[in-house]
């Protein structure tokens, strides 16, 4: 095996050396997408590719930096009233890529369109805290009282209740500002021919092949330092690797299984702990998973650290809580569920299952997920739990999980915005059971109360203390088998300068990169 690895490394070095001399330098930053965007319409951009590209083409009032900090975008500045109920945004001069100036009415129009029940946007909830938003989404009778444009460069947003993370919601792709005239002219075709006011404009879209973005000369902020961005649609991992090796890509996400090879070849890798948690959700409403002793036993039955080391090649951190380290204001609690199969067997016996039981774990089609679940299946078998693995394509899987069909399911959760609230309220508040995010059906009055109180708070330390207490209860109740926070690895072409790896999926605007 070591000899094979050395040969592969030598070949890789040779290929890269040849690539530097044989491949013509492109004026574009060249990237790869695993999946083609479904649309570039902000109202419908729910998948990774759609959200990331939509955020490049459309400006928001505010945006995220690669480090996950809020920064001005279309808004030059903003103020928040003392009671946290009114946000006033002052817009910078900007133009849509089709040429028209951006005005405050465009912001109001874009937000009312997102909320309009006729739009049927799955992301309307981004504006849920706005005064009158829920009523407008329900009946479509406007205008929305919480949205106002007193002049061409000022937007005033009034809330129904304080929402400490509201500004972060406005940085999500769904809150991108669209051109009313273009939408009226294009209708359903807008998602393929958007007219945004972001730093980039759509120059070309060759289906299942390539999407090219060029600078939007009307963008209000700094201008890009490169001629454009090229996103090639390359679903196959090995093809993406080969394209990077021959110099046809500038940024490559490294599969965990390949880390040692790339490091041994002398390449410095960028890495970050993703704002993402991987878990096995347990159907808390169904026996035997309605018994907390069973849920705790399943956590103790699985050696998560061993799976990280041997299946994920060290590319993750064990989840000792549900909030990632980058969003915490205090350390993790003591290890809640160390690997202890003997204790797991004892808990199962206490719960009335001395001989274990049978269960199904559902997963979507995913080769790595299959290997992971086979390991988990083996660990559960050692304590008498006979797990059958069920694989479904994504839409069928999601529908089944949202309706509580499986005993258990293997899933992950990406941050919509970098706030601890996003890893607690959607996933564990009882009001979000089902498709709202709480797919395990977990319900705790104590957790609900803590999360509701935190949602009204403004002091960061006080909010975090409430979230910490809620997390502590969730860990004790064990509605999931808690697995890990993945680490993302990337390698960047030597010709590319200024690239910073984003912690949030739409946190890289490519304005600072150059050759």
CSV table of C-alpha atoms in Angstrom, one decimal:
chain,number,residue,atom,x,y,z
A,1,UNK,CA,0.0,0.0,0.0
A,2,UNK,CA,2.8,2.4,0.9
A,3,UNK,CA,4.5,1.6,-2.5
A,4,UNK,CA,1.3,2.3,-4.4
A,5,UNK,CA,0.9,5.6,-2.5
A,6,UNK,CA,4.4,6.7,-3.4
A,7,UNK,CA,3.8,5.9,-7.0
A,8,UNK,CA,0.6,7.9,-7.0
A,9,UNK,CA,2.4,10.8,-5.4
A,10,UNK,CA,5.2,10.7,-7.9
A,11,UNK,CA,2.6,10.6,-10.8
A,12,UNK,CA,0.8,13.5,-9.2
A,13,UNK,CA,3.9,15.6,-8.9
A,14,UNK,CA,4.8,14.9,-12.5
A,15,UNK,CA,1.3,15.8,-13.7
A,16,UNK,CA,1.3,19.0,-11.8
A,17,UNK,CA,4.7,19.9,-13.2
A,18,UNK,CA,3.6,19.3,-16.7
A,19,UNK,CA,0.3,21.2,-16.1
A,20,UNK,CA,2.2,24.3,-15.2
A,21,UNK,CA,4.0,24.4,-18.5
A,22,UNK,CA,1.2,23.0,-20.8
A,23,UNK,CA,-2.0,24.6,-19.7
A,24,UNK,CA,-2.8,28.1,-21.0
A,25,UNK,CA,-3.4,30.5,-18.2
A,26,UNK,CA,-7.0,31.5,-18.0
A,27,UNK,CA,-8.1,35.1,-17.0
A,28,UNK,CA,-11.0,33.5,-15.0
A,29,UNK,CA,-11.0,31.9,-11.6
A,30,UNK,CA,-11.9,28.3,-12.5
A,31,UNK,CA,-14.1,26.3,-10.0
A,32,UNK,CA,-16.1,23.1,-10.1
A,33,UNK,CA,-19.7,22.4,-8.9
A,34,UNK,CA,-20.8,18.9,-8.0
A,35,UNK,CA,-24.4,19.8,-9.0
A,36,UNK,CA,-25.8,22.3,-11.4
A,37,UNK,CA,-27.8,25.1,-9.8
A,38,UNK,CA,-31.6,24.6,-10.0
A,39,UNK,CA,-32.1,28.4,-10.4
A,40,UNK,CA,-30.5,31.7,-9.7
A,41,UNK,CA,-33.7,33.2,-8.5
A,42,UNK,CA,-33.2,34.2,-4.9
A,43,UNK,CA,-36.7,33.1,-3.9
A,44,UNK,CA,-36.1,29.5,-4.9
A,45,UNK,CA,-32.3,29.1,-4.2
A,46,UNK,CA,-32.4,26.4,-1.6
A,47,UNK,CA,-29.6,24.0,-2.7
A,48,UNK,CA,-25.9,24.8,-2.2
A,49,UNK,CA,-25.0,25.6,-5.9
A,50,UNK,CA,-28.1,27.8,-6.4
A,51,UNK,CA,-27.6,29.7,-3.1
A,52,UNK,CA,-23.9,30.3,-3.7
A,53,UNK,CA,-24.2,31.6,-7.3
A,54,UNK,CA,-27.4,33.5,-6.6
A,55,UNK,CA,-25.5,35.4,-3.9
A,56,UNK,CA,-22.8,36.4,-6.4
A,57,UNK,CA,-25.3,37.7,-8.9
A,58,UNK,CA,-27.6,39.4,-6.4
A,59,UNK,CA,-26.7,41.9,-3.7
A,60,UNK,CA,-28.3,41.8,-0.3
A,61,UNK,CA,-28.6,44.6,2.2
A,62,UNK,CA,-25.8,42.9,4.1
A,63,UNK,CA,-23.4,40.0,3.4
A,64,UNK,CA,-21.1,37.6,5.1
A,65,UNK,CA,-17.3,37.8,4.9
A,66,UNK,CA,-15.4,34.5,4.5
A,67,UNK,CA,-14.9,34.5,8.2
A,68,UNK,CA,-18.7,34.7,8.8
A,69,UNK,CA,-18.8,38.3,9.9
A,70,UNK,CA,-21.6,40.6,8.7
A,71,UNK,CA,-20.5,43.4,6.4
A,72,UNK,CA,-22.2,46.1,4.3
A,73,UNK,CA,-23.4,45.1,0.9
A,74,UNK,CA,-26.1,47.1,-0.8
A,75,UNK,CA,-26.6,49.0,2.5
A,76,UNK,CA,-23.8,51.4,3.1
A,77,UNK,CA,-24.7,51.6,6.8
A,78,UNK,CA,-27.6,50.8,9.1
A,79,UNK,CA,-29.0,51.5,12.6
A,80,UNK,CA,-31.0,49.4,15.0
A,81,UNK,CA,-33.4,51.1,17.4
A,82,UNK,CA,-32.8,50.8,21.1
A,83,UNK,CA,-35.7,48.3,21.5
A,84,UNK,CA,-34.4,46.2,18.7
A,85,UNK,CA,-37.6,46.5,16.7
A,86,UNK,CA,-36.6,48.9,13.9
A,87,UNK,CA,-33.8,48.6,11.4
A,88,UNK,CA,-32.9,51.5,9.2
A,89,UNK,CA,-30.7,50.8,6.1
A,90,UNK,CA,-29.0,53.5,4.0
A,91,UNK,CA,-28.3,52.3,0.5
A,92,UNK,CA,-25.2,53.1,-1.5
A,93,UNK,CA,-25.6,54.1,-5.2
A,94,UNK,CA,-25.8,50.9,-7.3
A,95,UNK,CA,-27.1,49.7,-10.6
A,96,UNK,CA,-28.6,46.4,-11.7
A,97,UNK,CA,-26.6,44.5,-14.3
A,98,UNK,CA,-29.3,45.5,-16.8
A,99,UNK,CA,-28.4,49.2,-16.2
A,100,UNK,CA,-31.2,50.7,-14.0
A,101,UNK,CA,-30.3,52.3,-10.7
A,102,UNK,CA,-31.3,50.4,-7.5
A,103,UNK,CA,-33.8,52.1,-5.3
A,104,UNK,CA,-35.3,51.4,-1.9
A,105,UNK,CA,-38.5,50.4,-3.5
A,106,UNK,CA,-36.7,47.5,-5.1
A,107,UNK,CA,-35.8,46.2,-1.7
A,108,UNK,CA,-39.4,46.4,-0.5
A,109,UNK,CA,-40.6,44.8,-3.8
A,110,UNK,CA,-38.1,41.9,-3.4
A,111,UNK,CA,-39.1,41.2,0.2
A,112,UNK,CA,-42.8,41.4,-0.5
A,113,UNK,CA,-42.3,39.0,-3.5
A,114,UNK,CA,-40.5,36.6,-1.2
A,115,UNK,CA,-43.4,36.7,1.3
A,116,UNK,CA,-46.1,36.6,-1.4
A,117,UNK,CA,-48.0,33.3,-1.1
A,118,UNK,CA,-48.2,33.3,-4.9
A,119,UNK,CA,-44.4,33.1,-5.1
A,120,UNK,CA,-44.5,29.8,-3.0
A,121,UNK,CA,-40.9,30.4,-1.8
A,122,UNK,CA,-39.6,27.7,0.6
A,123,UNK,CA,-37.5,30.4,2.2
A,124,UNK,CA,-40.2,33.0,3.0
A,125,UNK,CA,-39.4,32.4,6.7
A,126,UNK,CA,-36.2,34.5,6.3
A,127,UNK,CA,-38.5,37.5,6.8
A,128,UNK,CA,-40.7,35.9,9.4
A,129,UNK,CA,-39.8,38.5,12.2
A,130,UNK,CA,-41.0,41.4,10.0
A,131,UNK,CA,-44.2,43.1,11.2
A,132,UNK,CA,-47.1,41.7,9.1
A,133,UNK,CA,-45.0,39.2,7.3
A,134,UNK,CA,-46.9,36.1,8.5
A,135,UNK,CA,-50.3,37.6,7.7
A,136,UNK,CA,-49.1,38.7,4.2
A,137,UNK,CA,-47.7,35.2,3.5
A,138,UNK,CA,-51.0,33.7,4.6
A,139,UNK,CA,-53.5,35.9,2.7
A,140,UNK,CA,-51.4,38.0,0.2
A,141,UNK,CA,-53.1,41.2,1.2
A,142,UNK,CA,-50.5,44.0,1.3
A,143,UNK,CA,-48.7,46.1,1.7
A,144,UNK,CA,-46.5,44.6,4.5
A,145,UNK,CA,-46.7,47.2,7.3
A,146,UNK,CA,-43.1,46.4,8.4
A,147,UNK,CA,-41.5,47.3,5.1
A,148,UNK,CA,-41.1,50.9,4.1
A,149,UNK,CA,-39.1,53.0,1.7
A,150,UNK,CA,-39.4,56.6,2.9
A,151,UNK,CA,-37.0,57.8,0.1
A,152,UNK,CA,-35.0,56.3,-2.7
A,153,UNK,CA,-32.0,55.4,-0.6
A,154,UNK,CA,-33.6,54.4,2.8
A,155,UNK,CA,-35.2,51.2,3.8
A,156,UNK,CA,-37.0,50.9,7.2
A,157,UNK,CA,-37.9,47.5,8.5
A,158,UNK,CA,-40.0,47.1,11.6
A,159,UNK,CA,-40.3,43.8,13.4
A,160,UNK,CA,-43.1,42.1,15.4
A,161,UNK,CA,-40.6,41.1,18.1
A,162,UNK,CA,-36.9,41.6,18.7
A,163,UNK,CA,-34.8,39.2,16.7
A,164,UNK,CA,-31.1,39.4,17.5
A,165,UNK,CA,-30.1,37.4,14.4
A,166,UNK,CA,-32.3,39.3,12.0
A,167,UNK,CA,-29.5,41.1,10.2
A,168,UNK,CA,-27.9,37.7,9.6
A,169,UNK,CA,-31.1,36.5,8.0
A,170,UNK,CA,-30.9,39.4,5.5
A,171,UNK,CA,-27.6,38.0,4.3
A,172,UNK,CA,-29.2,34.7,3.1
A,173,UNK,CA,-29.6,34.1,-0.6
A,174,UNK,CA,-33.4,34.4,-0.4
A,175,UNK,CA,-33.1,38.1,0.7
A,176,UNK,CA,-31.3,39.0,-2.6
A,177,UNK,CA,-32.6,42.1,-4.4
A,178,UNK,CA,-34.2,41.5,-7.8
A,179,UNK,CA,-35.2,43.8,-10.7
A,180,UNK,CA,-39.0,44.2,-10.9
A,181,UNK,CA,-39.0,44.9,-14.7
A,182,UNK,CA,-36.8,41.9,-15.5
A,183,UNK,CA,-39.0,39.6,-13.4
A,184,UNK,CA,-42.1,40.9,-15.2
A,185,UNK,CA,-40.5,40.4,-18.6
A,186,UNK,CA,-39.0,36.9,-17.9
A,187,UNK,CA,-41.4,35.3,-15.5
A,188,UNK,CA,-40.3,31.7,-14.8
A,189,UNK,CA,-37.2,32.2,-17.0
A,190,UNK,CA,-35.7,34.7,-14.5
A,191,UNK,CA,-33.9,32.0,-12.7
A,192,UNK,CA,-31.8,31.3,-15.9
A,193,UNK,CA,-31.4,35.0,-16.9
A,194,UNK,CA,-31.2,37.0,-13.7
A,195,UNK,CA,-30.6,40.8,-13.5
A,196,UNK,CA,-29.1,41.4,-10.1
A,197,UNK,CA,-27.1,44.1,-8.5
A,198,UNK,CA,-24.3,41.9,-7.0
A,199,UNK,CA,-20.6,42.0,-7.8
A,200,UNK,CA,-21.1,39.6,-10.7
A,201,UNK,CA,-23.5,39.2,-13.6
A,202,UNK,CA,-24.4,36.0,-15.5
A,203,UNK,CA,-22.5,36.0,-18.8
A,204,UNK,CA,-23.1,32.5,-20.0
A,205,UNK,CA,-24.9,29.3,-18.9
A,206,UNK,CA,-24.3,26.1,-20.9
A,207,UNK,CA,-26.5,23.5,-19.3
A,208,UNK,CA,-24.7,20.6,-17.6
A,209,UNK,CA,-21.4,22.1,-18.6
A,210,UNK,CA,-20.4,25.6,-17.4
A,211,UNK,CA,-21.6,28.8,-15.9
A,212,UNK,CA,-19.6,32.0,-16.5
A,213,UNK,CA,-19.9,35.2,-14.4
A,214,UNK,CA,-18.5,38.5,-15.4
A,215,UNK,CA,-18.1,41.7,-13.3
A,216,UNK,CA,-21.2,43.8,-12.8
A,217,UNK,CA,-19.9,47.3,-13.5
A,218,UNK,CA,-22.8,48.8,-11.5
A,219,UNK,CA,-22.0,47.0,-8.3
A,220,UNK,CA,-21.8,49.5,-5.4
A,221,UNK,CA,-18.7,48.1,-3.8
A,222,UNK,CA,-15.1,47.3,-4.8
A,223,UNK,CA,-14.7,45.9,-8.3
A,224,UNK,CA,-13.4,42.4,-8.9
A,225,UNK,CA,-9.7,42.0,-9.7
A,226,UNK,CA,-10.2,39.2,-12.2
A,227,UNK,CA,-12.0,39.1,-15.5
A,228,UNK,CA,-14.5,36.5,-14.4
A,229,UNK,CA,-15.5,33.3,-12.7
A,230,UNK,CA,-16.0,29.9,-14.4
A,231,UNK,CA,-18.0,27.2,-12.7
A,232,UNK,CA,-17.8,23.9,-14.4
A,233,UNK,CA,-20.4,21.2,-13.6
A,234,UNK,CA,-18.3,18.1,-12.7
A,235,UNK,CA,-20.3,15.6,-10.6
A,236,UNK,CA,-17.5,13.0,-10.4
A,237,UNK,CA,-14.9,13.4,-7.6
A,238,UNK,CA,-12.1,11.8,-9.6
A,239,UNK,CA,-12.8,14.0,-12.6
A,240,UNK,CA,-12.6,17.1,-10.5
A,241,UNK,CA,-9.3,15.9,-9.0
A,242,UNK,CA,-7.9,15.1,-12.5
A,243,UNK,CA,-9.0,18.5,-13.8
A,244,UNK,CA,-7.2,20.3,-10.9
A,245,UNK,CA,-4.1,18.1,-11.4
A,246,UNK,CA,-3.8,19.2,-15.1
A,247,UNK,CA,-4.3,22.8,-14.2
A,248,UNK,CA,-7.9,23.3,-15.3
A,249,UNK,CA,-9.2,24.3,-11.9
A,250,UNK,CA,-8.0,26.8,-9.4
A,251,UNK,CA,-9.8,25.6,-6.3
A,252,UNK,CA,-10.5,22.0,-5.3
A,253,UNK,CA,-12.2,20.5,-2.3
A,254,UNK,CA,-10.1,17.5,-1.2
A,255,UNK,CA,-11.9,14.2,-0.4
A,256,UNK,CA,-10.9,13.0,3.0
A,257,UNK,CA,-9.5,9.8,1.7
A,258,UNK,CA,-7.0,11.8,-0.4
A,259,UNK,CA,-5.6,14.0,2.4
A,260,UNK,CA,-2.4,12.1,3.1
A,261,UNK,CA,-1.5,11.9,-0.6
A,262,UNK,CA,-1.9,15.6,-1.2
A,263,UNK,CA,0.0,16.5,2.0
A,264,UNK,CA,2.8,14.0,1.1
A,265,UNK,CA,3.1,15.7,-2.3
A,266,UNK,CA,4.0,18.9,-0.5
A,267,UNK,CA,0.8,20.9,-0.8
A,268,UNK,CA,-0.5,23.2,1.9
A,269,UNK,CA,-4.2,22.6,2.5
A,270,UNK,CA,-6.7,25.1,3.6
A,271,UNK,CA,-9.0,23.6,6.3
A,272,UNK,CA,-11.9,24.7,8.4
A,273,UNK,CA,-14.4,23.1,10.7
A,274,UNK,CA,-17.7,23.4,8.8
A,275,UNK,CA,-20.7,25.0,10.4
A,276,UNK,CA,-22.4,21.7,9.9
A,277,UNK,CA,-23.4,18.7,12.2
A,278,UNK,CA,-23.8,15.1,11.1
A,279,UNK,CA,-26.2,12.9,13.1
A,280,UNK,CA,-28.6,10.0,13.2
A,281,UNK,CA,-32.0,11.2,14.0
A,282,UNK,CA,-34.1,8.9,16.1
A,283,UNK,CA,-37.9,8.8,15.8
A,284,UNK,CA,-38.7,10.0,19.4
A,285,UNK,CA,-42.4,9.3,19.0
A,286,UNK,CA,-42.0,5.6,18.3
A,287,UNK,CA,-41.0,2.7,20.6
A,288,UNK,CA,-38.3,1.9,21.5
A,289,UNK,CA,-36.9,5.4,20.7
A,290,UNK,CA,-39.4,7.1,23.0
A,291,UNK,CA,-37.4,5.8,25.9
A,292,UNK,CA,-34.4,8.0,26.8
A,293,UNK,CA,-32.5,5.0,28.1
A,294,UNK,CA,-32.6,3.4,24.6
A,295,UNK,CA,-31.4,6.7,23.0
A,296,UNK,CA,-28.6,7.1,25.4
A,297,UNK,CA,-27.6,3.4,24.9
A,298,UNK,CA,-27.4,3.9,21.1
A,299,UNK,CA,-25.1,6.9,21.6
A,300,UNK,CA,-22.8,4.8,23.9
A,301,UNK,CA,-22.8,1.9,21.5
A,302,UNK,CA,-21.1,3.7,18.6
A,303,UNK,CA,-17.4,4.5,18.7
A,304,UNK,CA,-17.6,7.8,16.9
A,305,UNK,CA,-13.8,8.6,17.4
A,306,UNK,CA,-12.9,5.3,15.7
A,307,UNK,CA,-15.2,6.0,12.7
A,308,UNK,CA,-13.7,9.5,12.4
A,309,UNK,CA,-10.2,8.1,12.4
A,310,UNK,CA,-10.6,5.1,10.1
A,311,UNK,CA,-13.6,5.9,7.8
A,312,UNK,CA,-13.3,9.7,7.7
A,313,UNK,CA,-9.5,9.7,7.8
A,314,UNK,CA,-9.5,12.2,10.7
A,315,UNK,CA,-11.6,14.7,8.7
A,316,UNK,CA,-14.1,15.6,11.5
A,317,UNK,CA,-14.4,16.5,15.2
A,318,UNK,CA,-16.7,14.5,17.5
A,319,UNK,CA,-19.9,16.3,18.3
A,320,UNK,CA,-19.8,16.8,22.1
A,321,UNK,CA,-22.6,19.3,21.7
A,322,UNK,CA,-24.8,20.5,18.9
A,323,UNK,CA,-23.4,24.0,18.4
A,324,UNK,CA,-20.1,24.1,16.4
A,325,UNK,CA,-17.0,25.4,18.2
A,326,UNK,CA,-16.9,28.5,15.9
A,327,UNK,CA,-20.3,29.7,17.2
A,328,UNK,CA,-19.7,29.0,20.9
A,329,UNK,CA,-19.0,31.4,23.7
A,330,UNK,CA,-17.9,28.7,26.2
A,331,UNK,CA,-16.2,25.3,25.9
A,332,UNK,CA,-18.1,22.1,25.3
A,333,UNK,CA,-19.6,20.3,28.3
A,334,UNK,CA,-17.9,17.1,29.5
A,335,UNK,CA,-18.1,14.1,27.2
A,336,UNK,CA,-21.8,13.3,27.2
A,337,UNK,CA,-21.6,9.8,25.7
A,338,UNK,CA,-18.2,8.1,25.7
A,339,UNK,CA,-17.9,4.8,23.9
A,340,UNK,CA,-19.1,2.3,26.5
A,341,UNK,CA,-20.8,-0.8,25.0
A,342,UNK,CA,-21.2,-2.5,28.4
A,343,UNK,CA,-23.1,0.5,29.7
A,344,UNK,CA,-25.2,0.5,26.5
A,345,UNK,CA,-26.1,-3.2,27.0
A,346,UNK,CA,-27.1,-2.4,30.6
A,347,UNK,CA,-29.3,0.6,29.6
A,348,UNK,CA,-31.0,-1.5,27.0
A,349,UNK,CA,-31.8,-4.2,29.6
A,350,UNK,CA,-33.1,-1.6,32.0
A,351,UNK,CA,-35.4,-0.4,29.2
A,352,UNK,CA,-36.8,-3.9,28.6
A,353,UNK,CA,-34.6,-4.9,25.7
A,354,UNK,CA,-32.0,-7.4,27.1
A,355,UNK,CA,-31.8,-9.1,23.7
A,356,UNK,CA,-31.8,-5.8,21.7
A,357,UNK,CA,-34.2,-5.1,18.9
A,358,UNK,CA,-34.5,-4.6,15.2
A,359,UNK,CA,-34.6,-1.2,13.5
A,360,UNK,CA,-34.1,0.6,10.2
A,361,UNK,CA,-31.7,3.4,9.5
A,362,UNK,CA,-32.6,5.3,6.3
A,363,UNK,CA,-30.1,7.2,4.2
A,364,UNK,CA,-30.0,9.1,0.9
A,365,UNK,CA,-27.8,7.8,-1.9
A,366,UNK,CA,-24.3,8.6,-0.9
A,367,UNK,CA,-21.2,6.3,-1.1
A,368,UNK,CA,-19.4,7.8,1.9
A,369,UNK,CA,-22.7,7.7,3.9
A,370,UNK,CA,-22.9,4.0,3.1
A,371,UNK,CA,-19.5,3.2,4.5
A,372,UNK,CA,-20.2,5.2,7.6
A,373,UNK,CA,-23.5,3.5,8.2
A,374,UNK,CA,-22.0,0.1,7.7
A,375,UNK,CA,-19.6,0.9,10.6
A,376,UNK,CA,-22.4,2.2,12.8
A,377,UNK,CA,-24.5,-0.9,11.9
A,378,UNK,CA,-21.6,-3.1,13.1
A,379,UNK,CA,-21.2,-1.2,16.4
A,380,UNK,CA,-25.0,-1.5,17.1
A,381,UNK,CA,-24.9,-5.2,16.3
A,382,UNK,CA,-22.4,-5.7,19.1
A,383,UNK,CA,-25.0,-4.6,21.7
A,384,UNK,CA,-27.8,-6.6,20.2
A,385,UNK,CA,-29.4,-3.9,18.0
A,386,UNK,CA,-29.9,-5.3,14.5
A,387,UNK,CA,-30.0,-2.3,12.1
A,388,UNK,CA,-31.2,-2.7,8.5
A,389,UNK,CA,-29.9,0.0,6.2
A,390,UNK,CA,-32.4,1.5,3.8
A,391,UNK,CA,-31.3,3.7,0.9
A,392,UNK,CA,-33.6,6.1,-1.0
A,393,UNK,CA,-33.0,8.9,-3.6
A,394,UNK,CA,-33.0,12.3,-2.0
A,395,UNK,CA,-36.6,13.5,-2.7
A,396,UNK,CA,-38.2,10.2,-1.5
A,397,UNK,CA,-35.8,10.1,1.5
A,398,UNK,CA,-36.6,13.7,2.6
A,399,UNK,CA,-40.4,13.2,2.2
A,400,UNK,CA,-40.2,10.0,4.3
A,401,UNK,CA,-38.1,11.7,7.0
A,402,UNK,CA,-40.3,14.8,7.1
A,403,UNK,CA,-43.4,12.6,7.7
A,404,UNK,CA,-41.7,10.5,10.4
A,405,UNK,CA,-41.6,7.2,8.4
A,406,UNK,CA,-38.2,5.8,9.4
A,407,UNK,CA,-37.1,4.5,12.8
A,408,UNK,CA,-33.9,6.5,12.3
A,409,UNK,CA,-32.2,8.5,9.6
A,410,UNK,CA,-28.7,9.6,8.7
A,411,UNK,CA,-28.6,13.3,8.0
A,412,UNK,CA,-26.7,16.6,8.4
A,413,UNK,CA,-27.5,20.2,9.0
A,414,UNK,CA,-25.7,23.2,7.5
A,415,UNK,CA,-25.9,26.6,9.0
A,416,UNK,CA,-28.2,29.0,7.2
A,417,UNK,CA,-26.5,31.8,9.1
A,418,UNK,CA,-23.7,31.7,11.7
A,419,UNK,CA,-25.6,31.9,15.0
A,420,UNK,CA,-26.0,29.3,17.7
A,421,UNK,CA,-29.8,29.8,17.4
A,422,UNK,CA,-29.6,28.1,13.9
A,423,UNK,CA,-28.4,24.8,15.5
A,424,UNK,CA,-31.0,24.8,18.2
A,425,UNK,CA,-34.4,26.3,17.3
A,426,UNK,CA,-34.9,24.7,13.9
A,427,UNK,CA,-33.6,21.3,15.1
A,428,UNK,CA,-35.1,21.0,18.6
A,429,UNK,CA,-38.0,23.5,19.1
A,430,UNK,CA,-41.2,21.5,19.2
A,431,UNK,CA,-42.9,24.0,16.8
A,432,UNK,CA,-40.5,22.9,14.1
A,433,UNK,CA,-41.2,19.1,14.2
A,434,UNK,CA,-41.3,17.5,10.8
A,435,UNK,CA,-40.1,19.5,7.7
A,436,UNK,CA,-39.3,22.5,9.8
A,437,UNK,CA,-36.0,20.9,10.8
A,438,UNK,CA,-36.9,19.0,14.0
A,439,UNK,CA,-37.2,15.7,12.1
A,440,UNK,CA,-36.7,13.5,15.1
A,441,UNK,CA,-40.0,14.7,16.6
A,442,UNK,CA,-38.3,15.8,19.8
A,443,UNK,CA,-40.3,17.9,22.3
A,444,UNK,CA,-39.2,19.5,25.5
A,445,UNK,CA,-41.1,22.3,27.2
A,446,UNK,CA,-38.0,23.4,29.0
A,447,UNK,CA,-36.0,23.6,25.8
A,448,UNK,CA,-38.8,25.5,24.1
A,449,UNK,CA,-39.0,28.0,26.9
A,450,UNK,CA,-35.2,28.6,26.9
A,451,UNK,CA,-35.1,29.1,23.1
A,452,UNK,CA,-38.1,31.4,23.1
A,453,UNK,CA,-36.5,33.5,25.8
A,454,UNK,CA,-33.2,33.6,23.9
A,455,UNK,CA,-35.0,34.7,20.7
A,456,UNK,CA,-36.1,37.9,22.5
A,457,UNK,CA,-32.7,38.7,24.1
A,458,UNK,CA,-30.1,41.2,22.7
A,459,UNK,CA,-27.1,40.7,25.0
A,460,UNK,CA,-24.9,38.1,23.4
A,461,UNK,CA,-23.7,36.6,26.7
A,462,UNK,CA,-27.2,36.3,28.1
A,463,UNK,CA,-28.4,34.7,24.9
A,464,UNK,CA,-25.6,32.2,24.9
A,465,UNK,CA,-26.3,31.2,28.5
A,466,UNK,CA,-29.8,30.3,27.5
A,467,UNK,CA,-28.6,28.4,24.4
A,468,UNK,CA,-26.0,26.6,26.5
A,469,UNK,CA,-28.7,25.5,29.0
A,470,UNK,CA,-31.0,24.3,26.2
A,471,UNK,CA,-28.1,22.4,24.6
A,472,UNK,CA,-27.4,20.7,27.9
A,473,UNK,CA,-31.0,19.4,28.1
A,474,UNK,CA,-30.9,18.3,24.5
A,475,UNK,CA,-27.7,16.3,25.1
A,476,UNK,CA,-29.2,14.7,28.2
A,477,UNK,CA,-32.4,13.8,26.3
A,478,UNK,CA,-30.4,12.3,23.4
A,479,UNK,CA,-32.9,12.7,20.6
A,480,UNK,CA,-30.1,11.8,18.1
A,481,UNK,CA,-27.0,9.7,17.9
A,482,UNK,CA,-24.6,12.6,17.9
A,483,UNK,CA,-21.8,12.1,15.4
A,484,UNK,CA,-19.5,14.9,14.3
A,485,UNK,CA,-18.7,18.3,12.8
A,486,UNK,CA,-17.0,17.7,9.4
A,487,UNK,CA,-13.8,19.4,8.4
A,488,UNK,CA,-13.6,20.9,4.9
A,489,UNK,CA,-10.3,20.8,3.1
A,490,UNK,CA,-9.4,22.7,-0.1
A,491,UNK,CA,-6.3,23.2,-2.2
A,492,UNK,CA,-5.7,26.3,-4.2
A,493,UNK,CA,-3.7,26.8,-7.4
A,494,UNK,CA,-0.4,28.6,-6.8
A,495,UNK,CA,-1.5,31.3,-9.3
A,496,UNK,CA,-4.5,32.4,-7.2
A,497,UNK,CA,-3.9,35.0,-4.5
A,498,UNK,CA,-6.2,36.4,-1.8
A,499,UNK,CA,-8.6,33.5,-1.6
A,500,UNK,CA,-10.0,32.9,1.9
A,501,UNK,CA,-11.9,29.7,2.6
A,502,UNK,CA,-15.5,30.7,3.7
A,503,UNK,CA,-17.1,29.2,6.8
A,504,UNK,CA,-20.6,29.9,5.4
A,505,UNK,CA,-21.6,28.7,1.9
A,506,UNK,CA,-22.2,32.2,0.5
A,507,UNK,CA,-19.4,33.9,2.3
A,508,UNK,CA,-17.0,34.2,-0.6
A,509,UNK,CA,-17.6,37.0,-3.1
A,510,UNK,CA,-14.3,36.6,-4.9
A,511,UNK,CA,-13.7,40.3,-4.9
A,512,UNK,CA,-10.3,40.0,-3.2
A,513,UNK,CA,-8.8,37.2,-5.4
A,514,UNK,CA,-6.3,37.9,-8.1
A,515,UNK,CA,-3.5,36.2,-10.1
